Amino acid sequence: MDTQDKTRAIVIKSIRYGDNSLIVRLLTETDGVQSFLVKSAFSKTAKIRAALFQPMTMLDVVRTRARGDLGFLKEATVCHAYQSIPFEINKNAIVMFVSELLSKTVQEAEPDSCLFDFVSEAMIYLDSTAEKYADFPLKFAIDLSRQIGFAPNTEGYAERCVFDLEDGCFHKEASGLKYIIDGQLSEKFYNICVSDIHDNSTFGLSNSGRRALLEHVITYYKLHVAGFSEMNSCEILRMVLASA
């Protein structure tokens, strides 16, 4: 028998299904990532409208958990209304990056309240901060790697070390290493790794340095997450954050 209950959820992705319905992928507080069918979401008389399922929207949902892979949403309401994200192009680009990164990395329908709290608190912080958030995508990606089990190991860091993207450790020499972050960028990477995501320090990154480090972090994900593909949102993110 199908069961029905309520949970908080964050929208990761939505796909139109047929003429009027949606399939939505949500990070739920109680059961990890789950997919649901929202019937008639584009109908004028829809009880649950498609507009609710913009990337990273935070919802309270009542769901029916079916015996198969796809459940149904019976109710959905916004539980935290963003004040700045919907109106700022830079923050919109960051949200698209975050939602795509989550979509490519968080797959399992298993309870993980720590992950849910991390994502929700990070989004609330991004929405509330007015300046110095250009490094937020880097900090989010690094902190997400910690949440899902392949965080960079910072214990061996020393001045002029390089970071090996393959083994996730700092080394004194680059000899024999294929994928590295070297020079001053390695030091910037270390400083971001040991900072808190709510820290609004700029870390002294130039726009070019920030773009280069973003490429390194995406490579890091490709090396450590099976099946990780190209990030479509990165190019837009690079362009808009140049002025953040």
JSON list of N, CA and C in Angstrom, two decimals, residues 16-66:
[
{"chain": "A", "resi": 16, "resn": "ARG", "atom": "N", "xyz": [9.72, 18.54, -17.81]},
{"chain": "A", "resi": 16, "resn": "ARG", "atom": "CA", "xyz": [8.33, 18.48, -18.27]},
{"chain": "A", "resi": 16, "resn": "ARG", "atom": "C", "xyz": [7.99, 17.06, -18.72]},
{"chain": "A", "resi": 17, "resn": "TYR", "atom": "N", "xyz": [6.82, 16.61, -18.33]},
{"chain": "A", "resi": 17, "resn": "TYR", "atom": "CA", "xyz": [6.37, 15.26, -18.66]},
{"chain": "A", "resi": 17, "resn": "TYR", "atom": "C", "xyz": [5.01, 15.33, -19.31]},
{"chain": "A", "resi": 18, "resn": "GLY", "atom": "N", "xyz": [4.96, 14.99, -20.60]},
{"chain": "A", "resi": 18, "resn": "GLY", "atom": "CA", "xyz": [3.71, 15.14, -21.33]},
{"chain": "A", "resi": 18, "resn": "GLY", "atom": "C", "xyz": [3.36, 16.60, -21.54]},
{"chain": "A", "resi": 19, "resn": "ASP", "atom": "N", "xyz": [2.08, 16.89, -21.69]},
{"chain": "A", "resi": 19, "resn": "ASP", "atom": "CA", "xyz": [1.64, 18.26, -21.97]},
{"chain": "A", "resi": 19, "resn": "ASP", "atom": "C", "xyz": [1.58, 19.13, -20.72]},
{"chain": "A", "resi": 20, "resn": "ASN", "atom": "N", "xyz": [1.19, 18.56, -19.60]},
{"chain": "A", "resi": 20, "resn": "ASN", "atom": "CA", "xyz": [0.89, 19.40, -18.44]},
{"chain": "A", "resi": 20, "resn": "ASN", "atom": "C", "xyz": [1.60, 19.02, -17.15]},
{"chain": "A", "resi": 21, "resn": "SER", "atom": "N", "xyz": [2.33, 17.91, -17.14]},
{"chain": "A", "resi": 21, "resn": "SER", "atom": "CA", "xyz": [2.88, 17.42, -15.88]},
{"chain": "A", "resi": 21, "resn": "SER", "atom": "C", "xyz": [4.39, 17.62, -15.78]},
{"chain": "A", "resi": 22, "resn": "LEU", "atom": "N", "xyz": [4.91, 17.39, -14.59]},
{"chain": "A", "resi": 22, "resn": "LEU", "atom": "CA", "xyz": [6.34, 17.51, -14.32]},
{"chain": "A", "resi": 22, "resn": "LEU", "atom": "C", "xyz": [6.83, 16.26, -13.59]},
{"chain": "A", "resi": 23, "resn": "ILE", "atom": "N", "xyz": [8.08, 15.91, -13.88]},
{"chain": "A", "resi": 23, "resn": "ILE", "atom": "CA", "xyz": [8.80, 15.00, -13.00]},
{"chain": "A", "resi": 23, "resn": "ILE", "atom": "C", "xyz": [9.85, 15.84, -12.29]},
{"chain": "A", "resi": 24, "resn": "VAL", "atom": "N", "xyz": [9.81, 15.83, -10.97]},
{"chain": "A", "resi": 24, "resn": "VAL", "atom": "CA", "xyz": [10.72, 16.67, -10.18]},
{"chain": "A", "resi": 24, "resn": "VAL", "atom": "C", "xyz": [11.64, 15.79, -9.34]},
{"chain": "A", "resi": 25, "resn": "ARG", "atom": "N", "xyz": [12.86, 16.24, -9.24]},
{"chain": "A", "resi": 25, "resn": "ARG", "atom": "CA", "xyz": [13.86, 15.54, -8.42]},
{"chain": "A", "resi": 25, "resn": "ARG", "atom": "C", "xyz": [14.15, 16.42, -7.23]},
{"chain": "A", "resi": 26, "resn": "LEU", "atom": "N", "xyz": [13.92, 15.88, -6.03]},
{"chain": "A", "resi": 26, "resn": "LEU", "atom": "CA", "xyz": [14.04, 16.65, -4.81]},
{"chain": "A", "resi": 26, "resn": "LEU", "atom": "C", "xyz": [15.05, 16.02, -3.86]},
{"chain": "A", "resi": 27, "resn": "LEU", "atom": "N", "xyz": [15.80, 16.88, -3.18]},
{"chain": "A", "resi": 27, "resn": "LEU", "atom": "CA", "xyz": [16.59, 16.44, -2.03]},
{"chain": "A", "resi": 27, "resn": "LEU", "atom": "C", "xyz": [15.69, 16.59, -0.82]},
{"chain": "A", "resi": 28, "resn": "THR", "atom": "N", "xyz": [15.25, 15.46, -0.25]},
{"chain": "A", "resi": 28, "resn": "THR", "atom": "CA", "xyz": [14.34, 15.51, 0.89]},
{"chain": "A", "resi": 28, "resn": "THR", "atom": "C", "xyz": [15.12, 15.42, 2.19]},
{"chain": "A", "resi": 29, "resn": "GLU", "atom": "N", "xyz": [14.53, 15.98, 3.23]},
{"chain": "A", "resi": 29, "resn": "GLU", "atom": "CA", "xyz": [15.18, 15.97, 4.54]},
{"chain": "A", "resi": 29, "resn": "GLU", "atom": "C", "xyz": [15.23, 14.56, 5.13]},
{"chain": "A", "resi": 30, "resn": "THR", "atom": "N", "xyz": [14.22, 13.76, 4.84]},
{"chain": "A", "resi": 30, "resn": "THR", "atom": "CA", "xyz": [14.08, 12.47, 5.50]},
{"chain": "A", "resi": 30, "resn": "THR", "atom": "C", "xyz": [14.60, 11.28, 4.72]},
{"chain": "A", "resi": 31, "resn": "ASP", "atom": "N", "xyz": [14.67, 11.41, 3.37]},
{"chain": "A", "resi": 31, "resn": "ASP", "atom": "CA", "xyz": [14.99, 10.23, 2.56]},
{"chain": "A", "resi": 31, "resn": "ASP", "atom": "C", "xyz": [15.96, 10.48, 1.42]},
{"chain": "A", "resi": 32, "resn": "GLY", "atom": "N", "xyz": [16.73, 11.55, 1.48]},
{"chain": "A", "resi": 32, "resn": "GLY", "atom": "CA", "xyz": [17.68, 11.81, 0.41]},
{"chain": "A", "resi": 32, "resn": "GLY", "atom": "C", "xyz": [17.00, 12.22, -0.88]},
{"chain": "A", "resi": 33, "resn": "VAL", "atom": "N", "xyz": [17.61, 11.88, -2.01]},
{"chain": "A", "resi": 33, "resn": "VAL", "atom": "CA", "xyz": [17.10, 12.29, -3.31]},
{"chain": "A", "resi": 33, "resn": "VAL", "atom": "C", "xyz": [15.96, 11.37, -3.74]},
{"chain": "A", "resi": 34, "resn": "GLN", "atom": "N", "xyz": [14.85, 11.97, -4.13]},
{"chain": "A", "resi": 34, "resn": "GLN", "atom": "CA", "xyz": [13.71, 11.20, -4.62]},
{"chain": "A", "resi": 34, "resn": "GLN", "atom": "C", "xyz": [13.07, 11.95, -5.79]},
{"chain": "A", "resi": 35, "resn": "SER", "atom": "N", "xyz": [12.42, 11.17, -6.67]},
{"chain": "A", "resi": 35, "resn": "SER", "atom": "CA", "xyz": [11.73, 11.75, -7.83]},
{"chain": "A", "resi": 35, "resn": "SER", "atom": "C", "xyz": [10.23, 11.57, -7.68]},
{"chain": "A", "resi": 36, "resn": "PHE", "atom": "N", "xyz": [9.49, 12.59, -8.14]},
{"chain": "A", "resi": 36, "resn": "PHE", "atom": "CA", "xyz": [8.04, 12.59, -7.99]},
{"chain": "A", "resi": 36, "resn": "PHE", "atom": "C", "xyz": [7.38, 13.09, -9.27]},
{"chain": "A", "resi": 37, "resn": "LEU", "atom": "N", "xyz": [6.16, 12.61, -9.50]},
{"chain": "A", "resi": 37, "resn": "LEU", "atom": "CA", "xyz": [5.33, 13.11, -10.58]},
{"chain": "A", "resi": 37, "resn": "LEU", "atom": "C", "xyz": [4.39, 14.16, -10.02]},
{"chain": "A", "resi": 38, "resn": "VAL", "atom": "N", "xyz": [4.34, 15.33, -10.67]},
{"chain": "A", "resi": 38, "resn": "VAL", "atom": "CA", "xyz": [3.40, 16.38, -10.31]},
{"chain": "A", "resi": 38, "resn": "VAL", "atom": "C", "xyz": [2.41, 16.49, -11.47]},
{"chain": "A", "resi": 39, "resn": "LYS", "atom": "N", "xyz": [1.21, 16.02, -11.26]},
{"chain": "A", "resi": 39, "resn": "LYS", "atom": "CA", "xyz": [0.21, 15.97, -12.33]},
{"chain": "A", "resi": 39, "resn": "LYS", "atom": "C", "xyz": [-0.36, 17.35, -12.60]},
{"chain": "A", "resi": 40, "resn": "SER", "atom": "N", "xyz": [-0.55, 17.66, -13.89]},
{"chain": "A", "resi": 40, "resn": "SER", "atom": "CA", "xyz": [-1.23, 18.88, -14.34]},
{"chain": "A", "resi": 40, "resn": "SER", "atom": "C", "xyz": [-0.61, 20.16, -13.79]},
{"chain": "A", "resi": 41, "resn": "ALA", "atom": "N", "xyz": [0.73, 20.17, -13.66]},
{"chain": "A", "resi": 41, "resn": "ALA", "atom": "CA", "xyz": [1.41, 21.32, -13.07]},
{"chain": "A", "resi": 41, "resn": "ALA", "atom": "C", "xyz": [1.29, 22.58, -13.92]},
{"chain": "A", "resi": 42, "resn": "PHE", "atom": "N", "xyz": [1.07, 22.42, -15.23]},
{"chain": "A", "resi": 42, "resn": "PHE", "atom": "CA", "xyz": [0.97, 23.57, -16.13]},
{"chain": "A", "resi": 42, "resn": "PHE", "atom": "C", "xyz": [-0.48, 23.96, -16.42]},
{"chain": "A", "resi": 43, "resn": "SER", "atom": "N", "xyz": [-1.41, 23.26, -15.80]},
{"chain": "A", "resi": 43, "resn": "SER", "atom": "CA", "xyz": [-2.82, 23.57, -15.99]},
{"chain": "A", "resi": 43, "resn": "SER", "atom": "C", "xyz": [-3.20, 24.85, -15.25]},
{"chain": "A", "resi": 44, "resn": "LYS", "atom": "N", "xyz": [-4.16, 25.59, -15.79]},
{"chain": "A", "resi": 44, "resn": "LYS", "atom": "CA", "xyz": [-4.62, 26.83, -15.14]},
{"chain": "A", "resi": 44, "resn": "LYS", "atom": "C", "xyz": [-5.26, 26.56, -13.79]},
{"chain": "A", "resi": 45, "resn": "THR", "atom": "N", "xyz": [-5.77, 25.37, -13.63]},
{"chain": "A", "resi": 45, "resn": "THR", "atom": "CA", "xyz": [-6.44, 25.03, -12.37]},
{"chain": "A", "resi": 45, "resn": "THR", "atom": "C", "xyz": [-5.56, 24.16, -11.47]},
{"chain": "A", "resi": 46, "resn": "ALA", "atom": "N", "xyz": [-4.26, 24.13, -11.75]},
{"chain": "A", "resi": 46, "resn": "ALA", "atom": "CA", "xyz": [-3.35, 23.24, -11.01]},
{"chain": "A", "resi": 46, "resn": "ALA", "atom": "C", "xyz": [-3.34, 23.56, -9.52]},
{"chain": "A", "resi": 47, "resn": "LYS", "atom": "N", "xyz": [-3.38, 22.51, -8.71]},
{"chain": "A", "resi": 47, "resn": "LYS", "atom": "CA", "xyz": [-3.26, 22.67, -7.27]},
{"chain": "A", "resi": 47, "resn": "LYS", "atom": "C", "xyz": [-1.80, 22.93, -6.90]},
{"chain": "A", "resi": 48, "resn": "ILE", "atom": "N", "xyz": [-0.88, 22.28, -7.64]},
{"chain": "A", "resi": 48, "resn": "ILE", "atom": "CA", "xyz": [0.55, 22.49, -7.45]},
{"chain": "A", "resi": 48, "resn": "ILE", "atom": "C", "xyz": [1.11, 23.01, -8.76]},
{"chain": "A", "resi": 49, "resn": "ARG", "atom": "N", "xyz": [1.54, 24.24, -8.80]},
{"chain": "A", "resi": 49, "resn": "ARG", "atom": "CA", "xyz": [1.96, 24.87, -10.06]},
{"chain": "A", "resi": 49, "resn": "ARG", "atom": "C", "xyz": [3.44, 24.64, -10.35]},
{"chain": "A", "resi": 50, "resn": "ALA", "atom": "N", "xyz": [3.75, 24.60, -11.65]},
{"chain": "A", "resi": 50, "resn": "ALA", "atom": "CA", "xyz": [5.12, 24.35, -12.10]},
{"chain": "A", "resi": 50, "resn": "ALA", "atom": "C", "xyz": [6.10, 25.38, -11.58]},
{"chain": "A", "resi": 51, "resn": "ALA", "atom": "N", "xyz": [5.64, 26.62, -11.38]},
{"chain": "A", "resi": 51, "resn": "ALA", "atom": "CA", "xyz": [6.53, 27.70, -10.93]},
{"chain": "A", "resi": 51, "resn": "ALA", "atom": "C", "xyz": [7.16, 27.42, -9.57]},
{"chain": "A", "resi": 52, "resn": "LEU", "atom": "N", "xyz": [6.60, 26.51, -8.80]},
{"chain": "A", "resi": 52, "resn": "LEU", "atom": "CA", "xyz": [7.17, 26.18, -7.49]},
{"chain": "A", "resi": 52, "resn": "LEU", "atom": "C", "xyz": [8.50, 25.43, -7.59]},
{"chain": "A", "resi": 53, "resn": "PHE", "atom": "N", "xyz": [8.78, 24.88, -8.77]},
{"chain": "A", "resi": 53, "resn": "PHE", "atom": "CA", "xyz": [9.90, 23.95, -8.88]},
{"chain": "A", "resi": 53, "resn": "PHE", "atom": "C", "xyz": [11.10, 24.53, -9.61]},
{"chain": "A", "resi": 54, "resn": "GLN", "atom": "N", "xyz": [11.36, 25.82, -9.34]},
{"chain": "A", "resi": 54, "resn": "GLN", "atom": "CA", "xyz": [12.60, 26.42, -9.81]},
{"chain": "A", "resi": 54, "resn": "GLN", "atom": "C", "xyz": [13.76, 25.81, -9.03]},
{"chain": "A", "resi": 55, "resn": "PRO", "atom": "N", "xyz": [14.95, 25.71, -9.66]},
{"chain": "A", "resi": 55, "resn": "PRO", "atom": "CA", "xyz": [16.09, 25.08, -8.98]},
{"chain": "A", "resi": 55, "resn": "PRO", "atom": "C", "xyz": [16.37, 25.68, -7.61]},
{"chain": "A", "resi": 56, "resn": "MET", "atom": "N", "xyz": [16.55, 24.81, -6.62]},
{"chain": "A", "resi": 56, "resn": "MET", "atom": "CA", "xyz": [16.94, 25.12, -5.25]},
{"chain": "A", "resi": 56, "resn": "MET", "atom": "C", "xyz": [15.83, 25.78, -4.42]},
{"chain": "A", "resi": 57, "resn": "THR", "atom": "N", "xyz": [14.60, 25.78, -4.94]},
{"chain": "A", "resi": 57, "resn": "THR", "atom": "CA", "xyz": [13.48, 26.25, -4.13]},
{"chain": "A", "resi": 57, "resn": "THR", "atom": "C", "xyz": [13.30, 25.33, -2.93]},
{"chain": "A", "resi": 58, "resn": "MET", "atom": "N", "xyz": [13.05, 25.92, -1.78]},
{"chain": "A", "resi": 58, "resn": "MET", "atom": "CA", "xyz": [12.89, 25.15, -0.54]},
{"chain": "A", "resi": 58, "resn": "MET", "atom": "C", "xyz": [11.40, 25.00, -0.24]},
{"chain": "A", "resi": 59, "resn": "LEU", "atom": "N", "xyz": [10.96, 23.76, -0.11]},
{"chain": "A", "resi": 59, "resn": "LEU", "atom": "CA", "xyz": [9.53, 23.45, -0.03]},
{"chain": "A", "resi": 59, "resn": "LEU", "atom": "C", "xyz": [9.19, 22.60, 1.19]},
{"chain": "A", "resi": 60, "resn": "ASP", "atom": "N", "xyz": [7.94, 22.70, 1.59]},
{"chain": "A", "resi": 60, "resn": "ASP", "atom": "CA", "xyz": [7.30, 21.68, 2.40]},
{"chain": "A", "resi": 60, "resn": "ASP", "atom": "C", "xyz": [6.41, 20.89, 1.45]},
{"chain": "A", "resi": 61, "resn": "VAL", "atom": "N", "xyz": [6.56, 19.58, 1.44]},
{"chain": "A", "resi": 61, "resn": "VAL", "atom": "CA", "xyz": [5.77, 18.77, 0.52]},
{"chain": "A", "resi": 61, "resn": "VAL", "atom": "C", "xyz": [5.06, 17.64, 1.28]},
{"chain": "A", "resi": 62, "resn": "VAL", "atom": "N", "xyz": [3.88, 17.30, 0.77]},
{"chain": "A", "resi": 62, "resn": "VAL", "atom": "CA", "xyz": [3.20, 16.08, 1.18]},
{"chain": "A", "resi": 62, "resn": "VAL", "atom": "C", "xyz": [3.29, 15.14, 0.00]},
{"chain": "A", "resi": 63, "resn": "ARG", "atom": "N", "xyz": [3.85, 13.98, 0.23]},
{"chain": "A", "resi": 63, "resn": "ARG", "atom": "CA", "xyz": [4.14, 13.05, -0.85]},
{"chain": "A", "resi": 63, "resn": "ARG", "atom": "C", "xyz": [3.46, 11.71, -0.61]},
{"chain": "A", "resi": 64, "resn": "THR", "atom": "N", "xyz": [3.22, 11.04, -1.71]},
{"chain": "A", "resi": 64, "resn": "THR", "atom": "CA", "xyz": [2.80, 9.65, -1.66]},
{"chain": "A", "resi": 64, "resn": "THR", "atom": "C", "xyz": [3.97, 8.81, -2.12]},
{"chain": "A", "resi": 65, "resn": "ARG", "atom": "N", "xyz": [4.45, 7.95, -1.26]},
{"chain": "A", "resi": 65, "resn": "ARG", "atom": "CA", "xyz": [5.59, 7.10, -1.61]},
{"chain": "A", "resi": 65, "resn": "ARG", "atom": "C", "xyz": [5.07, 5.79, -2.17]},
{"chain": "A", "resi": 66, "resn": "ALA", "atom": "N", "xyz": [5.20, 5.65, -3.47]},
{"chain": "A", "resi": 66, "resn": "ALA", "atom": "CA", "xyz": [4.67, 4.47, -4.15]},
{"chain": "A", "resi": 66, "resn": "ALA", "atom": "C", "xyz": [5.63, 3.29, -4.01]}
]
